[in-house]
mmCIF file of C-alpha atoms in Angstrom:
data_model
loop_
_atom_site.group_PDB
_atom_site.id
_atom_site.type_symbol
_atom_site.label_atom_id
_atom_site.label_comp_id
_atom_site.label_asym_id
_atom_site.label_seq_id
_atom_site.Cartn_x
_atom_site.Cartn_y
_atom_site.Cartn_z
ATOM 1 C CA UNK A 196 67.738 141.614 119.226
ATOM 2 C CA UNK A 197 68.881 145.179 119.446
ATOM 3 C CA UNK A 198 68.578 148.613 117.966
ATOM 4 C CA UNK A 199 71.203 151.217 119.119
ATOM 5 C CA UNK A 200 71.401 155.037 118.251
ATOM 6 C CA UNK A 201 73.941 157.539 118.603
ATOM 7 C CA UNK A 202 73.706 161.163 117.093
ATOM 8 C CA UNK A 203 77.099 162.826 116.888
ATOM 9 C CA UNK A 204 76.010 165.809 115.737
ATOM 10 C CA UNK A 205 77.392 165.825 112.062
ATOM 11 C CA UNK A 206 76.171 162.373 112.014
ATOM 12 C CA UNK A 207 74.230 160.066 113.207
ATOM 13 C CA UNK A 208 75.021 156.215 113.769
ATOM 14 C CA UNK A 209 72.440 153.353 114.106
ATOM 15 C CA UNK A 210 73.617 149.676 115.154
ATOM 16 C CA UNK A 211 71.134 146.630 114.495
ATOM 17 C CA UNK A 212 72.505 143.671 115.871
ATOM 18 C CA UNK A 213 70.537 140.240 115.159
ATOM 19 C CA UNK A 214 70.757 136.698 116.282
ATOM 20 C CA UNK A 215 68.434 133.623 116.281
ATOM 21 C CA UNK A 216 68.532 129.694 116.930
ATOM 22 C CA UNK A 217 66.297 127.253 115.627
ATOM 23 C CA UNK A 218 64.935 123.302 116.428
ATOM 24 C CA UNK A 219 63.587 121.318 113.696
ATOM 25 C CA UNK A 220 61.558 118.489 114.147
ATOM 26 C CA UNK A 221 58.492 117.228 111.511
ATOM 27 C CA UNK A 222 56.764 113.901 110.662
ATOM 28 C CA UNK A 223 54.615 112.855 107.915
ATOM 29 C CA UNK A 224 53.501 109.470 106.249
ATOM 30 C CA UNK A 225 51.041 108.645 103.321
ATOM 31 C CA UNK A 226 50.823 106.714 100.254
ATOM 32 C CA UNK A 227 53.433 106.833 97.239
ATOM 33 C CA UNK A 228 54.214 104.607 94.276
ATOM 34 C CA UNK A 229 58.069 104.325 93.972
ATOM 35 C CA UNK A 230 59.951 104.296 90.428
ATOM 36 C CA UNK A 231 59.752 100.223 90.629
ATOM 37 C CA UNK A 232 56.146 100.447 90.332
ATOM 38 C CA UNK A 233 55.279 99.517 94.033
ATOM 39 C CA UNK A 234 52.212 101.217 95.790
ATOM 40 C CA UNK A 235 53.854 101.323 99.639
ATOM 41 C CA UNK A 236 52.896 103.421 102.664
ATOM 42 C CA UNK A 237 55.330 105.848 104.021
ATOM 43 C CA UNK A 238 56.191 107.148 107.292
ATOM 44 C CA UNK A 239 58.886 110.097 107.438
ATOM 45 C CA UNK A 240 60.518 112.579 110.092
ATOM 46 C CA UNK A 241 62.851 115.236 108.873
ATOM 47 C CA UNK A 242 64.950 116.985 112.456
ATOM 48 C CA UNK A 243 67.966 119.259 112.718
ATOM 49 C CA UNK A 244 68.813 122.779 113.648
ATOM 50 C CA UNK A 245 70.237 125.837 112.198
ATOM 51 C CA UNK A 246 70.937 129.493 113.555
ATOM 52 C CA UNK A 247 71.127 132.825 112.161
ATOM 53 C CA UNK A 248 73.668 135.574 113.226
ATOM 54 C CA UNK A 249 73.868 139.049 111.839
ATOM 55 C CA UNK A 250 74.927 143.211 111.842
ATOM 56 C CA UNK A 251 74.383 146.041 110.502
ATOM 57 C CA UNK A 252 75.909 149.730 111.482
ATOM 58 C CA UNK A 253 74.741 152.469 109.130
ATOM 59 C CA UNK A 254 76.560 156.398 109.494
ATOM 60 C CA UNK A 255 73.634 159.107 108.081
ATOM 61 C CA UNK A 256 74.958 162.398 107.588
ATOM 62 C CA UNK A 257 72.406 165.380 109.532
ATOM 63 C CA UNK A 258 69.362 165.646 108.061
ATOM 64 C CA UNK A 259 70.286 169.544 108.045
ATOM 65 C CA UNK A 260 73.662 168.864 105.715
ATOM 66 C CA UNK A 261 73.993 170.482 102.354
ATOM 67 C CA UNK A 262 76.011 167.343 101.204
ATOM 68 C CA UNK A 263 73.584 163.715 101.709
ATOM 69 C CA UNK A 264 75.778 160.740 102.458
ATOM 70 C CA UNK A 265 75.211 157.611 104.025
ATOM 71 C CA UNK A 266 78.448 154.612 105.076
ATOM 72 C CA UNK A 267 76.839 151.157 105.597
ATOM 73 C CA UNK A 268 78.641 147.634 106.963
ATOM 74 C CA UNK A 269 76.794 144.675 106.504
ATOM 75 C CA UNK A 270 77.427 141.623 108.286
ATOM 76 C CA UNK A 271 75.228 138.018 108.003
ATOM 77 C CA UNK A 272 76.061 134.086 108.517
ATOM 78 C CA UNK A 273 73.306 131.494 108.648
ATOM 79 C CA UNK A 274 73.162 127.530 108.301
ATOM 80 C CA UNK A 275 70.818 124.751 108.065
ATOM 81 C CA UNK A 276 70.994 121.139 108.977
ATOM 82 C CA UNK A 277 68.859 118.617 108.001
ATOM 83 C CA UNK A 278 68.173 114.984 108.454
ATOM 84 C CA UNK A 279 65.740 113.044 106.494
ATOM 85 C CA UNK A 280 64.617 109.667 106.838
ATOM 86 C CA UNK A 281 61.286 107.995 105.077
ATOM 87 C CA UNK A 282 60.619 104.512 105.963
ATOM 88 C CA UNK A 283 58.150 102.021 103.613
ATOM 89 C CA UNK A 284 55.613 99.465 104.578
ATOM 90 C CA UNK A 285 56.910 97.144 102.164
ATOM 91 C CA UNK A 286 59.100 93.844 103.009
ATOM 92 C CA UNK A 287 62.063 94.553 101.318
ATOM 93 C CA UNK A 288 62.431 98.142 100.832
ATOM 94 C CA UNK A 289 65.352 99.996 102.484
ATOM 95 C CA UNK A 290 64.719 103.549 104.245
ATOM 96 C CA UNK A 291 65.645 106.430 102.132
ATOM 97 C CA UNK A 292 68.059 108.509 103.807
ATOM 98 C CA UNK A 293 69.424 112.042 102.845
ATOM 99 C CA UNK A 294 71.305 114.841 105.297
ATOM 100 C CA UNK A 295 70.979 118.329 103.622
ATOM 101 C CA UNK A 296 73.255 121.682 104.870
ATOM 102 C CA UNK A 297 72.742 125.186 103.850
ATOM 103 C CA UNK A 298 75.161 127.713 104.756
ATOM 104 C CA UNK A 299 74.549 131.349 103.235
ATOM 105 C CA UNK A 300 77.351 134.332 104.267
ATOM 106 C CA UNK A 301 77.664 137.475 103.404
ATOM 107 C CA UNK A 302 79.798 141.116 104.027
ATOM 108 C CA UNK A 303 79.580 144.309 102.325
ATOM 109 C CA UNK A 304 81.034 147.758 102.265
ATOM 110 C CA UNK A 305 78.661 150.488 100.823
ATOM 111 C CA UNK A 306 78.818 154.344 100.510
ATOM 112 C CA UNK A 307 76.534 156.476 98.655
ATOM 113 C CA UNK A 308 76.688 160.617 98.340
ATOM 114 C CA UNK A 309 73.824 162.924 97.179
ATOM 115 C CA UNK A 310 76.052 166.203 95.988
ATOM 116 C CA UNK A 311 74.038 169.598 95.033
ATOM 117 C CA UNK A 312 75.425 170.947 92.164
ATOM 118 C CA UNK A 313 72.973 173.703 91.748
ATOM 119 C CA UNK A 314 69.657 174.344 94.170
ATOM 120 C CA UNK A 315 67.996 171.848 91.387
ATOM 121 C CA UNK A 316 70.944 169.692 90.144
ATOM 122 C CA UNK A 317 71.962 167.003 92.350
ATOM 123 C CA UNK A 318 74.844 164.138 91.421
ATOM 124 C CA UNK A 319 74.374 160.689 92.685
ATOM 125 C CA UNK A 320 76.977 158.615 93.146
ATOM 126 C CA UNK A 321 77.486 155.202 95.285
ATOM 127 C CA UNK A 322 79.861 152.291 95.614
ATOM 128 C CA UNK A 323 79.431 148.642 97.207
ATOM 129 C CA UNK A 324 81.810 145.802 97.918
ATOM 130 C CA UNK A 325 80.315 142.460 98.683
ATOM 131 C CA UNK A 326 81.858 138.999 99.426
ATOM 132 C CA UNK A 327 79.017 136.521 98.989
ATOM 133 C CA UNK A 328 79.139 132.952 99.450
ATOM 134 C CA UNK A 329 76.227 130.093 99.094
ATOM 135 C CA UNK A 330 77.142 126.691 99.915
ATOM 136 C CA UNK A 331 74.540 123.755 99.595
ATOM 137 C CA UNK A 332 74.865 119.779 99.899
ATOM 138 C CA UNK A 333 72.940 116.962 99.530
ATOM 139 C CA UNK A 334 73.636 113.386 100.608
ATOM 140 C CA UNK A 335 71.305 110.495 99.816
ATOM 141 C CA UNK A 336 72.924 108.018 102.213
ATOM 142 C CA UNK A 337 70.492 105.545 101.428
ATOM 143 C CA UNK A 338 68.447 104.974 98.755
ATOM 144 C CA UNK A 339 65.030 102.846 98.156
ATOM 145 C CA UNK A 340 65.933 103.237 94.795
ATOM 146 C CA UNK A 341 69.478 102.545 94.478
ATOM 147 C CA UNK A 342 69.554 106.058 92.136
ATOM 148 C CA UNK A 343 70.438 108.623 94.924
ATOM 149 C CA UNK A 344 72.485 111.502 93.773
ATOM 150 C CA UNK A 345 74.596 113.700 95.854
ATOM 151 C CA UNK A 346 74.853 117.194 95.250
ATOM 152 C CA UNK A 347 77.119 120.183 95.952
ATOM 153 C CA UNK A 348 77.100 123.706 95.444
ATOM 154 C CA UNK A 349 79.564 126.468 96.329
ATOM 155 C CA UNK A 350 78.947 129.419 94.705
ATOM 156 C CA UNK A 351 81.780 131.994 96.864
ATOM 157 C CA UNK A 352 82.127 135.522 94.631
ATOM 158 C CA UNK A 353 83.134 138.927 95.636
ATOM 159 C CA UNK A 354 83.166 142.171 93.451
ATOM 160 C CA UNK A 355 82.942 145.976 93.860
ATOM 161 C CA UNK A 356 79.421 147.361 92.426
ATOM 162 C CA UNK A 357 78.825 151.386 91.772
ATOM 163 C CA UNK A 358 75.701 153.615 91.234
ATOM 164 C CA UNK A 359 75.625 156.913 89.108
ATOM 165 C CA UNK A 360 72.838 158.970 88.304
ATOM 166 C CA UNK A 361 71.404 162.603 88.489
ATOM 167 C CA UNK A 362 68.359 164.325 90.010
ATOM 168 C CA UNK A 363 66.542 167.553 88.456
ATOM 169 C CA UNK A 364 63.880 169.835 89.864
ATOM 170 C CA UNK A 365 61.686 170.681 87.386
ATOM 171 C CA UNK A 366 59.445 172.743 89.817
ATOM 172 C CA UNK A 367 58.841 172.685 93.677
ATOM 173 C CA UNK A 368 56.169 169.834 92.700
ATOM 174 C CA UNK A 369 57.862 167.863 89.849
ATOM 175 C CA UNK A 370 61.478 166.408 89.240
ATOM 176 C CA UNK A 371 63.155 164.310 87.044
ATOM 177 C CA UNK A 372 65.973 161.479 87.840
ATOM 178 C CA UNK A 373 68.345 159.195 85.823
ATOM 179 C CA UNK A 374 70.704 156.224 87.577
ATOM 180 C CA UNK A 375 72.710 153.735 86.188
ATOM 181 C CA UNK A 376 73.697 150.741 88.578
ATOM 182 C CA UNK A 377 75.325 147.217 88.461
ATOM 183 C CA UNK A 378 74.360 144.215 90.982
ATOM 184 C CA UNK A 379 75.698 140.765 91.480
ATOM 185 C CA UNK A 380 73.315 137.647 93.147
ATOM 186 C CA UNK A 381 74.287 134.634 94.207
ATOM 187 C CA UNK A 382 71.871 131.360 94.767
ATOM 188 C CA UNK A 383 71.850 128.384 96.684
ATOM 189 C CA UNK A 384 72.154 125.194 95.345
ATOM 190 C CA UNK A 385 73.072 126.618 92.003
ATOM 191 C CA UNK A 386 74.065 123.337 90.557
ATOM 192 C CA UNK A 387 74.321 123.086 86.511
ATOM 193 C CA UNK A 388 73.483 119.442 84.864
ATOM 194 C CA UNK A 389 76.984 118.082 85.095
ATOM 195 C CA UNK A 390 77.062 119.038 89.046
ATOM 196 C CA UNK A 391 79.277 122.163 88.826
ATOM 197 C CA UNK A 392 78.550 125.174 90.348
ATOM 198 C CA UNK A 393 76.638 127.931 88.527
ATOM 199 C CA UNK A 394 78.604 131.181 87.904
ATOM 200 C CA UNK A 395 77.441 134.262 89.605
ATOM 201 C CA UNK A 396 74.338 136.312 88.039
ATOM 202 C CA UNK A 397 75.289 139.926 87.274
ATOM 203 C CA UNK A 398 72.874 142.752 86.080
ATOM 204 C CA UNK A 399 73.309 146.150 84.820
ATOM 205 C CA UNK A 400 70.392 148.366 85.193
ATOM 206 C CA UNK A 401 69.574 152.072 83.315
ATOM 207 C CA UNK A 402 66.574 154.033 84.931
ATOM 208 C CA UNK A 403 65.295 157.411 83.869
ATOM 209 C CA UNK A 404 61.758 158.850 85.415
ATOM 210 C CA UNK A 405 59.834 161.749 86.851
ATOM 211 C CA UNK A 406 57.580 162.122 90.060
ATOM 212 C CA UNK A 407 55.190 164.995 90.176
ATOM 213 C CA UNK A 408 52.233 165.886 92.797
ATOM 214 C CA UNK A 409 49.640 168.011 91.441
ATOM 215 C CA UNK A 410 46.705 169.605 93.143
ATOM 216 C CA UNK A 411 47.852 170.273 96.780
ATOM 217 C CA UNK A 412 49.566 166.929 97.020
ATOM 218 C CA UNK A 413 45.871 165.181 96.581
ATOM 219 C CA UNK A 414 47.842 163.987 93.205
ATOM 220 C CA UNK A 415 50.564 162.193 92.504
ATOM 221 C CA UNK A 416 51.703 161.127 89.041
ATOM 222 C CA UNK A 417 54.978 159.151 88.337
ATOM 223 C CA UNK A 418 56.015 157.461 85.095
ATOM 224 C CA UNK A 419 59.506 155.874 84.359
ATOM 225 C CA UNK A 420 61.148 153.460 81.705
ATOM 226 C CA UNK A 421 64.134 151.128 82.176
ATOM 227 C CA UNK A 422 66.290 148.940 80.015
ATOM 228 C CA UNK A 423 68.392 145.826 82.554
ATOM 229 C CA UNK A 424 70.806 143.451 81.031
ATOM 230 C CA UNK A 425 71.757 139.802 82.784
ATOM 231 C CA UNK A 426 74.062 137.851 82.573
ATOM 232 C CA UNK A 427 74.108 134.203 83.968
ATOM 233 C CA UNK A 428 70.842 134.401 84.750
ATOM 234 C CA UNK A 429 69.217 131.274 86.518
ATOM 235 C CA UNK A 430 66.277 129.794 84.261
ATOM 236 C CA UNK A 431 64.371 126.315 85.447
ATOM 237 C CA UNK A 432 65.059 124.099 82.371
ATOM 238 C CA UNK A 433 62.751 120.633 82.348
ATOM 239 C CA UNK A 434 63.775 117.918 81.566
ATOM 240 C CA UNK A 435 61.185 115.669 79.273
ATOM 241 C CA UNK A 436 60.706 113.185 79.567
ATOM 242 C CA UNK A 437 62.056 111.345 82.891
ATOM 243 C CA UNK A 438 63.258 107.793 84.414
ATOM 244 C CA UNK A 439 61.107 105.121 83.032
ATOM 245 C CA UNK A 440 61.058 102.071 85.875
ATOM 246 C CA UNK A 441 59.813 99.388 83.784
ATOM 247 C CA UNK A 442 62.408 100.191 81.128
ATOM 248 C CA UNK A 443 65.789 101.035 83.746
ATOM 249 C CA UNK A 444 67.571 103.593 83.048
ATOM 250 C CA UNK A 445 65.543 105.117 79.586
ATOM 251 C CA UNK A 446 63.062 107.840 79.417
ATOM 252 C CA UNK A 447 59.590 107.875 78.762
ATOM 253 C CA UNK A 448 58.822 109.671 75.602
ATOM 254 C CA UNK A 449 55.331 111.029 74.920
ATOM 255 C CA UNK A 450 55.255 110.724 71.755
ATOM 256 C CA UNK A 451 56.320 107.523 71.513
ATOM 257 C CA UNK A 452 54.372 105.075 69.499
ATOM 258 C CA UNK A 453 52.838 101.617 71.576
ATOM 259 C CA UNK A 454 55.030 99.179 71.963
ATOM 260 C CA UNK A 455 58.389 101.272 71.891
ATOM 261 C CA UNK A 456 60.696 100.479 74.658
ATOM 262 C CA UNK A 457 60.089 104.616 75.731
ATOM 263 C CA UNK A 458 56.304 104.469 75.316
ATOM 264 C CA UNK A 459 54.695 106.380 78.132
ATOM 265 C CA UNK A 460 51.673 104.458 79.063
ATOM 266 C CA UNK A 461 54.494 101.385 80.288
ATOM 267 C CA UNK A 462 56.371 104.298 82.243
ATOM 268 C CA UNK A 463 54.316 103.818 85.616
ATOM 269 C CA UNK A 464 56.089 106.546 87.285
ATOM 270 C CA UNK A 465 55.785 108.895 84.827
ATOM 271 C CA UNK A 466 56.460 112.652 86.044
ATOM 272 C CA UNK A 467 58.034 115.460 83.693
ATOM 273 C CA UNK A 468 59.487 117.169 86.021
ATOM 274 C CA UNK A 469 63.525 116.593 86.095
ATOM 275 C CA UNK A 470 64.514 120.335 86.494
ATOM 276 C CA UNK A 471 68.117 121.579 86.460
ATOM 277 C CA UNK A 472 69.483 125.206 86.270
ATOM 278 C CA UNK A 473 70.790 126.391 83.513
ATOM 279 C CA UNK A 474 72.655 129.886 83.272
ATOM 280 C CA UNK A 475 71.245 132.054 80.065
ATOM 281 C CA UNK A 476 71.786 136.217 79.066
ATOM 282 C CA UNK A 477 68.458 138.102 79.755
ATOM 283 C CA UNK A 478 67.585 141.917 78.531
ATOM 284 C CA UNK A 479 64.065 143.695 80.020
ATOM 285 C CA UNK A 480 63.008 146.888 78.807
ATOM 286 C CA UNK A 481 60.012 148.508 79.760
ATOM 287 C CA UNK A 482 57.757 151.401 81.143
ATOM 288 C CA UNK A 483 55.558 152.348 83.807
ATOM 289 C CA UNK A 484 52.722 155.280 84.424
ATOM 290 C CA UNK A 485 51.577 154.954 88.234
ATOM 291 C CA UNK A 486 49.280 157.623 90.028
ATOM 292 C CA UNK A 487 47.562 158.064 93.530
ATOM 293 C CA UNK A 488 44.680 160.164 93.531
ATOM 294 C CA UNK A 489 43.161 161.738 96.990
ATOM 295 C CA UNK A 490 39.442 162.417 95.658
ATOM 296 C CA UNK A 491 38.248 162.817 99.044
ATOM 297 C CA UNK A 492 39.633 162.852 102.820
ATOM 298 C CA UNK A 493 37.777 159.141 102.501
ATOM 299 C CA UNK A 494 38.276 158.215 98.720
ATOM 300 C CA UNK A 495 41.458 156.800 97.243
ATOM 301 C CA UNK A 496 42.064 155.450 93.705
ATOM 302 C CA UNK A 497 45.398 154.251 92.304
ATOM 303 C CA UNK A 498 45.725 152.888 88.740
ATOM 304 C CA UNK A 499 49.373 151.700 87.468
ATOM 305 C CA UNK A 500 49.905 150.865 83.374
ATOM 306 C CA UNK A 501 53.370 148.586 82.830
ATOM 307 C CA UNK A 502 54.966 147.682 79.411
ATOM 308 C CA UNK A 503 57.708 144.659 79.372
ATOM 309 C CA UNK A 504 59.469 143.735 76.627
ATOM 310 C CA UNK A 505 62.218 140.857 77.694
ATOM 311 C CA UNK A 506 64.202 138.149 75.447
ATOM 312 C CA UNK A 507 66.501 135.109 76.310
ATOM 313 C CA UNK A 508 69.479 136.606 74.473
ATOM 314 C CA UNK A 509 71.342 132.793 74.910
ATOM 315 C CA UNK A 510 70.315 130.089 76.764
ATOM 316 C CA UNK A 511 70.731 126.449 76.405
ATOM 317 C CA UNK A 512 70.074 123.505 78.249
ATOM 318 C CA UNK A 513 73.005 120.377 77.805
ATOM 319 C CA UNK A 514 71.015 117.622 79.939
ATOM 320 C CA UNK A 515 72.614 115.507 82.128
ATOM 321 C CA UNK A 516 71.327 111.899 81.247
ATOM 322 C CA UNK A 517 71.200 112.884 77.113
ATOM 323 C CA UNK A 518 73.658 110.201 76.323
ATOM 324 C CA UNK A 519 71.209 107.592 78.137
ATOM 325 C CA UNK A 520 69.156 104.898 75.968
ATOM 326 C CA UNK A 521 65.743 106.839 74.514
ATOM 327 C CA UNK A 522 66.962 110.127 76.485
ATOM 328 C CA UNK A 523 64.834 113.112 74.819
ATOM 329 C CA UNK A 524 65.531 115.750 74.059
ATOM 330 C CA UNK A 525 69.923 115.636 73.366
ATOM 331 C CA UNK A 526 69.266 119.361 74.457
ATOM 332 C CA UNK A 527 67.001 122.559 74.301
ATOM 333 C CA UNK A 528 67.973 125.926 72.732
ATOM 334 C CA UNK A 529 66.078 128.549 74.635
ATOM 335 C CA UNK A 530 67.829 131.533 72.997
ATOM 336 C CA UNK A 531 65.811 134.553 71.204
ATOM 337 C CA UNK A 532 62.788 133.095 73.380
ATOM 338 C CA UNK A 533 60.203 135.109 75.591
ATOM 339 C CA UNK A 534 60.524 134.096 79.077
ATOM 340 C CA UNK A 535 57.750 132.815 81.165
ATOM 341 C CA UNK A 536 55.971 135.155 83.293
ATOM 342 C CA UNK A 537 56.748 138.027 80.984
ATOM 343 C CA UNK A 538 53.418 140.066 80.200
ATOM 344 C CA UNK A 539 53.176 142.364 77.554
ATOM 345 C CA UNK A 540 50.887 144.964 79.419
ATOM 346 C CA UNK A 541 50.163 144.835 83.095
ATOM 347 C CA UNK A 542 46.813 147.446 84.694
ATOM 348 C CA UNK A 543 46.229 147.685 87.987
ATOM 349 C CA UNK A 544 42.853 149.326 89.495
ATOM 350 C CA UNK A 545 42.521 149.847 93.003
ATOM 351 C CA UNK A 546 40.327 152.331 95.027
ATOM 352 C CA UNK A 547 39.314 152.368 98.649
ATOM 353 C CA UNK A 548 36.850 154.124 101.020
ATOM 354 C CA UNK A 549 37.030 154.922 104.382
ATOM 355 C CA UNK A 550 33.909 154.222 106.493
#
């Protein structure tokens, strides 16, 4: 709600304060089939409120200053209430009931210097402290069902992070770079199968890369490569297969043969879709070539080529109900694996005219 400015001179200082409220308040109804089996109509309104609240003061060295520097403080709170309620047209079937909170924090420290070692050799150098927290719950106060779960996640972490890298003019037009960085991310509810909390994802990242204009500017070539490493990365891990109603508490197994108590044509409510999130290691290396071409003051073309290479270095999934009657699978070993949404090569043609 606010942008303030001050120029000292040496310095300059710019103040963003923010701050919002918000109402909640949505109905819906329509037809669903519960885990029992029953075809009911449903009628559901979800209210509740939340706010937002946040700051951020950033100190820029003068534009003019041999020496580049910036000093950052980050400030941000925001939370989430909700209250759920879905009534069913059938005699006999309770209301489901479920209250939800979301509460997301976070503060951080951050300085980063751009020092001229020669006219075309520049050091890079940067440092962060964050303190990070992510707390959701979930409370099924009623079930329908009588197999509500409640849920609770509190991932709090804090940690110092640092940048290093280089910068090299190659020409007037053309330059060459090289940064090494480390990163920490933390995720709302970040519950594991057994209900703890999921440990904090950390990253290390190595970049090296060159950006070059050619003729007058109307060209502009960059290409660079980079290798990242994670650890405790979140993956979606599926469960298969899922609560069979006809059966209680068993599974419905595709593969079953007829007549087995997990066969999945007597599963009415079959769905394979019992996700959890499971923490695995993650490396990405890859390459890209992007360039920007002015052919005319009203033609533009831009073509990017990407290579990725990524692997699941370890990753495995314990499921929660694998001790259950006809649970399948005990577990799923995801390491040395490709993960989704992972191409190879990646080209991208765009070109525009201006009438």
């Amino acid at each position: 709600w606010g942008n303030f400015n001050v120029d000292f001179g040496f310095a300059s200082l710019v103040l963003i304060p923010s701050k919002s409220n918000e109402k909640y308040y949505r109905t819906s109804s329509g037809v669903t089939t519960t885990r029992a089996g029953i075809t009911t109509e449903t009628y559901s309104v979800s209210d509740g409120d939340g706010y937002e609240r946040g700051v951020e003061a950033r100190l820029t060295s003068a534009e003019a200053s041999k020496i580049q520097w910036l000093l950052v403080y980050n400030y941000y709170k925001g939370e989430l209430n909700r209250h759920m309620t879905t009534e069913y047209s059938t005699p006999g079937l309770i209301a489901d009931i479920t209250d939800m909170r979301l509460l997301l924090s976070n503060k951080a420290f951050l300085g980063n210097i751009t020092y001229p070692i020669t006219d075309r050799f520049r050091a890079l150098a940067g440092a962060r402290y964050s303190s990070d927290r992510a707390l959701s719950t979930r409370d099924d106060v009623q079930s329908a069902s009588g197999m509500g779960r409640d849920t609770y996640s509190d991932m709090d972490y804090s940690s110092p992070n640092y940048k290093v890298g280089m910068e090299y003019d190659l020409s007037d037009q053309s330059m060459v770079y090289g940064t090494f960085t480390t990163s920490y991310r933390v995720e709302q509810e970040a519950m594991q199968w057994d209900g703890s909390t999921l440990p904090a994802q950390k990253m290390k990242a190595y970049t090296a890369g060159s950006k070059n204009r050619f003729m007058g500017n109307k060209l502009q070539l960059n290409a660079s490569a980079y290798y990242y490493t994670y650890k405790n990365r979140v993956f979606q891990a599926m469960q298969f297969p899922t609560v069979s109603p006809s059966n209680g508490f068993a599974y419905c197994d595709p593969n079953a043969e007829p007549g087995a108590p997990n066969y999945a044509a007597d599963c009415m409510g079959f769905r394979p879709d019992e996700g959890g999130r499971v923490p695995g290691n993650l490396t990405m290396k890859g390459a890209d070539i992007q360039t920007s071409w002015i052919i005319t003051p009203k033609d533009k073309m831009d073509v990017s080529v990407s290579y990725l290479d990524s692997w699941i270095g370890h990753m495995v999934a314990n499921y929660e109900f694998k001790d259950q009657p006809y649970a399948w699978p005990e577990n799923a070993d995801f390491s040395n694996r490709e993960p989704t949404y992972s191409p190879k090569w990646t080209v991208s043609l765009n070109y525009s005219h201006n009438f």
